[in-house]
mmCIF file of C-alpha atoms and ligand atoms in Angstrom:
data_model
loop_
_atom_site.group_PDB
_atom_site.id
_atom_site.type_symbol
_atom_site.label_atom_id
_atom_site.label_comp_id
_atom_site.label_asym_id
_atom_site.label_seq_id
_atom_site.Cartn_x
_atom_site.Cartn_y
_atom_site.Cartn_z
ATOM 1 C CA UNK D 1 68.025 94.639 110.913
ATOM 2 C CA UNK D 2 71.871 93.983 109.838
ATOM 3 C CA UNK D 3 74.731 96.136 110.371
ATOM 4 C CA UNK D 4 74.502 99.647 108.771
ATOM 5 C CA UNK D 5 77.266 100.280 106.537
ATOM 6 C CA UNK D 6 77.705 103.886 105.560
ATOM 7 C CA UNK D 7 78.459 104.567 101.618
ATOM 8 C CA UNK D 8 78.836 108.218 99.970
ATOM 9 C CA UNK D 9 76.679 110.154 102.671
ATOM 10 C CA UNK D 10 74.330 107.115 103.360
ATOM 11 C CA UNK D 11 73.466 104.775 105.891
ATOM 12 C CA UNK D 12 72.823 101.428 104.240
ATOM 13 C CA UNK D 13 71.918 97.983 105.311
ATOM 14 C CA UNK D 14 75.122 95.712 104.647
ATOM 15 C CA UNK D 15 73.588 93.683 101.799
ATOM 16 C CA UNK D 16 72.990 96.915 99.972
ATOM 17 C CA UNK D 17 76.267 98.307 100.539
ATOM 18 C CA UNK D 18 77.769 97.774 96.421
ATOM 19 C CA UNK D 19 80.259 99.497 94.755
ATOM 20 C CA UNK D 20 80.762 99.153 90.835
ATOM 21 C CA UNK D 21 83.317 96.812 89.081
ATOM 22 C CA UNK D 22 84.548 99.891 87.463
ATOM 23 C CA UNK D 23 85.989 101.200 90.703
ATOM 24 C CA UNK D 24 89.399 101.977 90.414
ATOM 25 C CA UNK D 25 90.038 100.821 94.292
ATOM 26 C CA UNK D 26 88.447 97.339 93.552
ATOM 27 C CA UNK D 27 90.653 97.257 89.522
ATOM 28 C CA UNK D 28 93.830 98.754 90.960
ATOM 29 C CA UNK D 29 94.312 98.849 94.192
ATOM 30 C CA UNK D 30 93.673 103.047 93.765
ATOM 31 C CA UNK D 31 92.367 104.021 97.329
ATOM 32 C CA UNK D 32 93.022 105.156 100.655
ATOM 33 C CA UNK D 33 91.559 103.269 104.330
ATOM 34 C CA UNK D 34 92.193 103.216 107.998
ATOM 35 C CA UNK D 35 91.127 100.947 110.848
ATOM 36 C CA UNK D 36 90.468 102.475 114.143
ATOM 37 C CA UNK D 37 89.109 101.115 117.098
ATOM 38 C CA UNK D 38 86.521 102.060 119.875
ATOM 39 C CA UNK D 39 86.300 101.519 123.667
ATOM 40 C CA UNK D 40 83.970 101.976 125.491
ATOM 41 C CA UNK D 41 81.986 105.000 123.407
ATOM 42 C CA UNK D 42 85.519 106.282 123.145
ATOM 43 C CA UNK D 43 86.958 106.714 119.273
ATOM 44 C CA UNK D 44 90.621 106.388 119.910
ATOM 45 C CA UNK D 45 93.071 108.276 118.504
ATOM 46 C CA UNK D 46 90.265 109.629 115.734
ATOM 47 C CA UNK D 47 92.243 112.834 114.871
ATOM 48 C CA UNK D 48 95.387 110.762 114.413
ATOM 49 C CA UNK D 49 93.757 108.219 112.385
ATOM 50 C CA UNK D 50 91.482 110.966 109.792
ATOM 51 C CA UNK D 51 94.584 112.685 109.954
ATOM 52 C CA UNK D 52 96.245 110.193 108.293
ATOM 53 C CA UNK D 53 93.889 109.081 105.992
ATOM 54 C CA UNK D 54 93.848 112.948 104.148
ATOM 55 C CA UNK D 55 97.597 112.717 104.078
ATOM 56 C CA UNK D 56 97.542 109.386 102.462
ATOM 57 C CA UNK D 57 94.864 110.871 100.323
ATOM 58 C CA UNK D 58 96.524 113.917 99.046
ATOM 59 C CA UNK D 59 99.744 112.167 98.399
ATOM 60 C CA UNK D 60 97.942 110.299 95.848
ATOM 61 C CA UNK D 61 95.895 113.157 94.588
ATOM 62 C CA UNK D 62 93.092 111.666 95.532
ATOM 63 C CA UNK D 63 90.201 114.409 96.729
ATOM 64 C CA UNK D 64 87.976 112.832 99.797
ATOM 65 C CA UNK D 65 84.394 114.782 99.335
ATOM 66 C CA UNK D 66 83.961 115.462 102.909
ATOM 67 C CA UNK D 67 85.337 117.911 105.411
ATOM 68 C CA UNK D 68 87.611 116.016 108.274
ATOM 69 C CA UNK D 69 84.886 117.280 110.404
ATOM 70 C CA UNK D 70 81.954 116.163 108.215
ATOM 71 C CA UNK D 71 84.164 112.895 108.300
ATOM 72 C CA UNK D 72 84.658 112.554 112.175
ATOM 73 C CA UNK D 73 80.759 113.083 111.967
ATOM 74 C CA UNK D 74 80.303 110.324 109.858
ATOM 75 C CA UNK D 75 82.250 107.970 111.781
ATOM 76 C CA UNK D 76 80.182 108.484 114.460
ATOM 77 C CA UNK D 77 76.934 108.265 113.439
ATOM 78 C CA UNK D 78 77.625 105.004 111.735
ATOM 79 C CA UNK D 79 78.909 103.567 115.239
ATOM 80 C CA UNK D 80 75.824 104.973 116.706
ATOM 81 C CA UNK D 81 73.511 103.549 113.825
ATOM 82 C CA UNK D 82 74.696 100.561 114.823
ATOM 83 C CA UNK D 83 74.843 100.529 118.943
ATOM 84 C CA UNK D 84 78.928 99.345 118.933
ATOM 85 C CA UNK D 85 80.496 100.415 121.951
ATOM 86 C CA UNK D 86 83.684 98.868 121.301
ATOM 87 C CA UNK D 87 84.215 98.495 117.907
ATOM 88 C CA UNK D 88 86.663 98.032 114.524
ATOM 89 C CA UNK D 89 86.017 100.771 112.202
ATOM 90 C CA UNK D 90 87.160 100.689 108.545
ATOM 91 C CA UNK D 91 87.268 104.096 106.737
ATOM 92 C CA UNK D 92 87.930 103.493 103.192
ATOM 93 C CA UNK D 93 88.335 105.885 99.852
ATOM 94 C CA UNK D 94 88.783 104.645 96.984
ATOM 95 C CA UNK D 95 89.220 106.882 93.450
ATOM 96 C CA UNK D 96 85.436 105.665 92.606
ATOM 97 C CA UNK D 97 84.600 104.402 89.216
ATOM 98 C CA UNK D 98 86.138 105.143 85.960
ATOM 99 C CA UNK D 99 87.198 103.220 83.049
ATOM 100 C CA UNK D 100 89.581 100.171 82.497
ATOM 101 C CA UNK D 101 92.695 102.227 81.792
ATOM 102 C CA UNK D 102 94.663 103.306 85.018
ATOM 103 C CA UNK D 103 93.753 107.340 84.708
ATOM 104 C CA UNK D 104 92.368 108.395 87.475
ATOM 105 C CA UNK D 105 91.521 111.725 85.998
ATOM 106 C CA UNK D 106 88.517 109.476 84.578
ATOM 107 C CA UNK D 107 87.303 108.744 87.714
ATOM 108 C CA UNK D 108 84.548 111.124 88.679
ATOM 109 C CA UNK D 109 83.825 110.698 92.022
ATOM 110 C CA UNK D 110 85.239 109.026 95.018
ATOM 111 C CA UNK D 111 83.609 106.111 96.691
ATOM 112 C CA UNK D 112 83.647 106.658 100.499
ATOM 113 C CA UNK D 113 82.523 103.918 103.025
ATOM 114 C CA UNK D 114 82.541 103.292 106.875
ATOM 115 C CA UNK D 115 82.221 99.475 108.387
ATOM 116 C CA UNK D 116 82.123 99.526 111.710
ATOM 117 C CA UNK D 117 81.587 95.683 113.541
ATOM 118 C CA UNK D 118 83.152 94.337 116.181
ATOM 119 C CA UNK D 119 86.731 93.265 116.864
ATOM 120 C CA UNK D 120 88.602 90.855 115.775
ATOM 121 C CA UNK D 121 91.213 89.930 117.927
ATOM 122 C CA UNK D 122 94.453 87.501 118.763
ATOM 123 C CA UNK D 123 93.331 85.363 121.104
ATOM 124 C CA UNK D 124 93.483 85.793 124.895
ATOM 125 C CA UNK D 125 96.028 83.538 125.369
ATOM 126 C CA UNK D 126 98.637 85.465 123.173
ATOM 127 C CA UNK D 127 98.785 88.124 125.521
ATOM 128 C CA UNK D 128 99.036 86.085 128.433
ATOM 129 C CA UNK D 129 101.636 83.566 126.948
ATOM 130 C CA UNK D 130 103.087 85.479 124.019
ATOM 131 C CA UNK D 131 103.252 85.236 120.758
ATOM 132 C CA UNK D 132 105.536 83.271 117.862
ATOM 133 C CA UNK D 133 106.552 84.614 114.544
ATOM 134 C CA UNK D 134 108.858 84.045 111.710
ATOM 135 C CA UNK D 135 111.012 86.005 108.975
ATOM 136 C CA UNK D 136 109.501 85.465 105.874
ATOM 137 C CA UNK D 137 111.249 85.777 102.562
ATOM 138 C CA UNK D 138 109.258 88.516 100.701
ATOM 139 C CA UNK D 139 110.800 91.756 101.764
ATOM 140 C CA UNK D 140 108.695 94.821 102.760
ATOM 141 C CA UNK D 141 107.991 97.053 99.684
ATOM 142 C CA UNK D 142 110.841 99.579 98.730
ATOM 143 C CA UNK D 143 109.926 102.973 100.364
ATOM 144 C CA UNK D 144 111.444 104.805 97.429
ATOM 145 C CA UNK D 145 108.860 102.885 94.983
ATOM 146 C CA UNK D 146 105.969 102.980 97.271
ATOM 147 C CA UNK D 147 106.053 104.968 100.752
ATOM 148 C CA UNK D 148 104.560 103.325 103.216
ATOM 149 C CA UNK D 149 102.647 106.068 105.094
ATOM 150 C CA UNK D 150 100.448 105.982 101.921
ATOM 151 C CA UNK D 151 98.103 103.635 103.761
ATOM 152 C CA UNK D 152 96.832 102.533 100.381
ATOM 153 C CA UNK D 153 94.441 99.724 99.487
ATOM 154 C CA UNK D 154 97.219 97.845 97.976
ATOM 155 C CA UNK D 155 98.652 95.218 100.553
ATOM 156 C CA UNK D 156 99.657 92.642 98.669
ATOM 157 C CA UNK D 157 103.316 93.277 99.726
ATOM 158 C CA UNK D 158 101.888 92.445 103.005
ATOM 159 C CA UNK D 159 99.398 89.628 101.833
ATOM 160 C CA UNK D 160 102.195 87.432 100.788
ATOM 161 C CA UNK D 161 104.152 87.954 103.684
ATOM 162 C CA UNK D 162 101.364 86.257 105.710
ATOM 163 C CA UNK D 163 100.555 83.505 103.740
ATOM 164 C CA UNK D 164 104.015 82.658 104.049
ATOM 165 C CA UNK D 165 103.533 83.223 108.019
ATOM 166 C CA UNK D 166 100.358 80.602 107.787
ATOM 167 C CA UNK D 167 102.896 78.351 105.622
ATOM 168 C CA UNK D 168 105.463 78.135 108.767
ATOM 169 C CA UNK D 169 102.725 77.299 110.928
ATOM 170 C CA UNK D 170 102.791 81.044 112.787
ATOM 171 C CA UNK D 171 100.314 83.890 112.521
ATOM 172 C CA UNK D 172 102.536 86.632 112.187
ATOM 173 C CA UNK D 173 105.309 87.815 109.838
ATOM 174 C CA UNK D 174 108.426 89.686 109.967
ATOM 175 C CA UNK D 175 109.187 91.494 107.398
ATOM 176 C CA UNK D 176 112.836 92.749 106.276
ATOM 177 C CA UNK D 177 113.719 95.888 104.030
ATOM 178 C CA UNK D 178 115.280 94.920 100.811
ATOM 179 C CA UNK D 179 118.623 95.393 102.807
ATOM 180 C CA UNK D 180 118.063 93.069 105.329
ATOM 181 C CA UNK D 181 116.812 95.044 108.287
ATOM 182 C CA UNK D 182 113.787 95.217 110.027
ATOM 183 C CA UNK D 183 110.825 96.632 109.023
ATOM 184 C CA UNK D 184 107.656 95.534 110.515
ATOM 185 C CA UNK D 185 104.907 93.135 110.562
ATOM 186 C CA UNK D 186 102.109 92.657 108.067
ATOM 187 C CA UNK D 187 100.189 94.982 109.315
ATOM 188 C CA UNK D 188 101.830 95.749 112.497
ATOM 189 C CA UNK D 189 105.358 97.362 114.024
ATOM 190 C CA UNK D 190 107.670 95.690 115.846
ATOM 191 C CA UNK D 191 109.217 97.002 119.211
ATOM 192 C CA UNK D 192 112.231 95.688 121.182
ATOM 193 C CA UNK D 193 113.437 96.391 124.986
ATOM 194 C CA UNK D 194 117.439 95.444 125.136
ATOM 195 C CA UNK D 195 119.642 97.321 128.440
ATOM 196 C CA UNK D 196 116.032 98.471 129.521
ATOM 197 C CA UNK D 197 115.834 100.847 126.931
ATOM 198 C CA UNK D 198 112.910 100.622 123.992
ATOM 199 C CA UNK D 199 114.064 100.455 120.678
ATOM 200 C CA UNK D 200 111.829 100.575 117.160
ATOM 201 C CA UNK D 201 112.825 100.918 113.451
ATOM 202 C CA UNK D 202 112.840 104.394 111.726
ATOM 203 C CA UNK D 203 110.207 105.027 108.926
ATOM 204 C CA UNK D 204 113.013 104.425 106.406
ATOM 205 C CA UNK D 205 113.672 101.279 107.071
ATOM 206 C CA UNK D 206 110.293 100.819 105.285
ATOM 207 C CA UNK D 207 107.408 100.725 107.557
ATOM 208 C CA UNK D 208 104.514 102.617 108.275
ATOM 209 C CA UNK D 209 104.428 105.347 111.195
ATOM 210 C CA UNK D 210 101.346 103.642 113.468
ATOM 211 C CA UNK D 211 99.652 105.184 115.816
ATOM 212 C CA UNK D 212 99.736 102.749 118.207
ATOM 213 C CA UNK D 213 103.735 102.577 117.736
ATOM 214 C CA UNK D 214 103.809 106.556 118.503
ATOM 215 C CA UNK D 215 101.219 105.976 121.737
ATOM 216 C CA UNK D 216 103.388 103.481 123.230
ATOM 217 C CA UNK D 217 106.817 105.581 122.529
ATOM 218 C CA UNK D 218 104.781 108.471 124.472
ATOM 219 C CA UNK D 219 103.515 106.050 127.205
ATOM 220 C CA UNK D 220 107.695 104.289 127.414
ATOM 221 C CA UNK D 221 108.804 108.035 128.101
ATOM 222 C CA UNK D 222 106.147 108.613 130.396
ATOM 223 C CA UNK D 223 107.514 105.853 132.354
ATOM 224 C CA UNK D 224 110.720 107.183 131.869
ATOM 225 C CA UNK D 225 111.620 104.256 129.729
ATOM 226 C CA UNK D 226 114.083 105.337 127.179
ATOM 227 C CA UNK D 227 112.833 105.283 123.061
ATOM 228 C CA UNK D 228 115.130 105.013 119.971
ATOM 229 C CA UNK D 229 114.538 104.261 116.905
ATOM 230 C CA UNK D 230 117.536 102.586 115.277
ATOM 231 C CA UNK D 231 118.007 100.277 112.393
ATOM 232 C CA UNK D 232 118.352 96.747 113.633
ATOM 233 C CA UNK D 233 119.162 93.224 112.169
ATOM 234 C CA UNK D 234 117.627 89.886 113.104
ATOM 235 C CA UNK D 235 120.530 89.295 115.325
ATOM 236 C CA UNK D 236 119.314 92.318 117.537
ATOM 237 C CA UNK D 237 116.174 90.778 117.615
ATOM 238 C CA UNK D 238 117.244 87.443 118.499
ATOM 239 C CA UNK D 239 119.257 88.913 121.481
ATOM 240 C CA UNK D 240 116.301 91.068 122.872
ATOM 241 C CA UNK D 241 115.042 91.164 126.048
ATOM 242 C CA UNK D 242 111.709 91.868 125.225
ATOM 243 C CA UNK D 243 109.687 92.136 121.642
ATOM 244 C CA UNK D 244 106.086 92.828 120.971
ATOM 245 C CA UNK D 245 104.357 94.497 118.381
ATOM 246 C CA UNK D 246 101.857 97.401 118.401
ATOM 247 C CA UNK D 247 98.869 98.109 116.296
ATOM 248 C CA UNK D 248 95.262 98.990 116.338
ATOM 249 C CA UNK D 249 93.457 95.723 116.327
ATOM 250 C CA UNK D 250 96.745 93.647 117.669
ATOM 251 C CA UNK D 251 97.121 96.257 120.527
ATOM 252 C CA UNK D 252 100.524 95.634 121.982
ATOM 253 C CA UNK D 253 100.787 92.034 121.398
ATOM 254 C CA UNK D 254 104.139 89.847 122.880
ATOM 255 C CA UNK D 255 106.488 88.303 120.958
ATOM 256 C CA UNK D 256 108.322 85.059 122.824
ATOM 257 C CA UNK D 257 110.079 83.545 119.912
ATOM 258 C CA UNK D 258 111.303 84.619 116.415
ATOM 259 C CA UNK D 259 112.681 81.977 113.850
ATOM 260 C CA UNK D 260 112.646 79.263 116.314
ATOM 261 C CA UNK D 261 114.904 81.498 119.033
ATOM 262 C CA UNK D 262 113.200 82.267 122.139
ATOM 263 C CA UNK D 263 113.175 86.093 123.360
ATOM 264 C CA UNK D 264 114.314 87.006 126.477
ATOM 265 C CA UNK D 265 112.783 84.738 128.870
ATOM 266 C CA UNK D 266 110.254 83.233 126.524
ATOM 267 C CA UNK D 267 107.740 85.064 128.304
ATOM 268 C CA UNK D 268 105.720 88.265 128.198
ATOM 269 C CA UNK D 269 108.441 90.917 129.763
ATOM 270 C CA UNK D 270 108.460 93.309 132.157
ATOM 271 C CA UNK D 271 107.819 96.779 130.283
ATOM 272 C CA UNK D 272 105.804 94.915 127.354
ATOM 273 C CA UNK D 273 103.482 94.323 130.396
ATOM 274 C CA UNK D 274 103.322 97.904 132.020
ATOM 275 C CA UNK D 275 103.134 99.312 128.543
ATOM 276 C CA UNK D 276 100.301 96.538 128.068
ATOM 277 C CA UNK D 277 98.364 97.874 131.006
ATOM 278 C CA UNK D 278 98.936 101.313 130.398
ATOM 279 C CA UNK D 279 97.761 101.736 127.000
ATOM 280 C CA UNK D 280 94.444 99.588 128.297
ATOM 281 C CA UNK D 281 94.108 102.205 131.034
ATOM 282 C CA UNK D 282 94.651 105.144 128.042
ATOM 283 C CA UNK D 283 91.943 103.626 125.821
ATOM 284 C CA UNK D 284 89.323 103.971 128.500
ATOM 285 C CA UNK D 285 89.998 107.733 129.131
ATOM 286 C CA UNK D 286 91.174 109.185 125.405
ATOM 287 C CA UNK D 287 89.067 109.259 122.618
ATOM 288 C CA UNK D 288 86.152 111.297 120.927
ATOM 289 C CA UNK D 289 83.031 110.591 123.082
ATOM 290 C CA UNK D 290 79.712 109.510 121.405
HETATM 291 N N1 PMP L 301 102.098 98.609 109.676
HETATM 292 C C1 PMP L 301 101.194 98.343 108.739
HETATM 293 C C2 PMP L 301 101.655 97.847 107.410
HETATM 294 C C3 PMP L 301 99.831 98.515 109.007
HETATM 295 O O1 PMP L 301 98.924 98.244 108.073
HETATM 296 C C4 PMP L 301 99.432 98.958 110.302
HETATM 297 C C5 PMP L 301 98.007 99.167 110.694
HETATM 298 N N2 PMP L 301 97.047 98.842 109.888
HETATM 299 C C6 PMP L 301 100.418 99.222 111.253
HETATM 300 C C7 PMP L 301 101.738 99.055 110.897
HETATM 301 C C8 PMP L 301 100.051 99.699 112.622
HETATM 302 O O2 PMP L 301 99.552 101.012 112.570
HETATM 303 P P1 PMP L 301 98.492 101.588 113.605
HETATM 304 O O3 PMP L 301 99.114 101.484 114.953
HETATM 305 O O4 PMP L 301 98.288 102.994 113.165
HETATM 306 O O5 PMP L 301 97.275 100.744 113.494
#
């Protein structure tokens, strides 16, 4: 038996888990998702993440046809259908199946599914050595054309950005606001320490609010770290004494060099490390049991 996917209020064997051609989040990009991540039979973060997911949703008038609890429900009994202890889940909505203009009032019925499988990571060695990325020249969407805390299924903003990452010969991308200032990663945010204190760009600078960014600016304050979010430039970057970047598969993950300048000491620093071990120590304690 394969991995059970779960698809409008079934459990489904993977192979059997088909959505039509007509849907509108396969023709347009018209849908909703999160990922969200398991340790240990914990769900981490769950509320935060289905949360999210009906805010995204009802920004784009999209109606999900399950209760948030039904939903939390579902998410669970597709990790237990398939025995994950730690696992990636993918919640996804899309505005189901319609015709092949863009109305969405012609789409009936939303297509809901869960994947839940096991985690891709960065390797090991990027959060022992660090990691290296580069500024890339497509610039992060405009916020006033298309917010960003619509997690939609429409990345290809981001999609460029990291083939031009893989291009440079670097995994990762930094991505700039139409202005010039930084925004975030493909699908992560970026953090900096300078004078001890934690700094991270505001929403408008064109990035989407992650819940792992918001953990770690609770766990820096816990510490009694000081957290700002400013606007900054590459040059702040450059001149960091720390950088890493937060997310739910990437974790907090180092940064050592950006465009070819090395960060801080060129290794791993001090409160990316503590913040490292104490959001592993969170993940094993937080989260919906199952
Ligand atoms: N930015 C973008 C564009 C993302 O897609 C994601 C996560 N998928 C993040 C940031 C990080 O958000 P979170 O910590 O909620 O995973």
């Amino acid at each position: 038996m394969g991995l059970k996917i779960y698809l409008n209020g079934k459990l489904v064997e993977a192979s059997e888990a088909k959505i039509s051609v007509f849907d509108h989040g396969l023709l347009y990009g018209d849908g909703v998702f999160e990922g969200i991540r398991s340790y240990g039979s914990l769900v981490f973060k769950l509320k935060e993440h289905v949360d999210r997911l009906y805010e995204s949703a009802h920004t784009i008038l999209l109606k999900i046809p399950l209760s948030k609890q039904a939903m939390t429900q579902a998410v669970v009994s597709t990790l237990k259908a398939n025995k994950l202890t730690d696992a990636y889940i993918r919640l996804v909505v899309t505005r189901g199946p319609g015709d092949l203009g863009l109305d969405p009032r012609k789409c009936e019925k939303a297509t809901l599914f869960i994947i839940t499988d096991k985690i891709v990571l960065y390797p090991d060695r990027v959060y022992k050595d660090g990691m290296e990325i580069v500024t890339v020249p497509t610039p992060r969407n405009l916020p006033e054309a298309l917010n960003p805390q619509i997690k939609s299924l429409n990345y290809l903003n981001n999609i460029l950005a990291k083939i031009e990452a893989t291009n440079a010969g670097v995994q990762e991308a930094l991505m700039l606001s139409a202005h010039g200032y930084v925004a975030e990663c493909t699908g992560d945010n970026i953090f900096i320490v300078k004078d001890g204190a934690l700094l991270t760009p505001p929403p408008y600078a064109g990035l989407l609010r992650g819940i792992t960014r918001g953990c770690v600016m609770d766990l820096a304050r816990k510490a009694r770290v000081a957290v700002r979010e400013e606007m900054m430039t590459r040059h702040d970057l450059y001149n960091a004494e720390e950088c890493f970047l937060t997310g739910t598969a990437a974790e907090i993950a180092p940064i050592v060099k950006i465009d070819g300048r090395v960060i801080g000491a060129g290794k791993p620093g001090k409160v990316t490390l503590k913040l490292m071990r104490n959001f592993r120590a969170l993940t094993k304690v937080d989260g919906v049991k199952y």
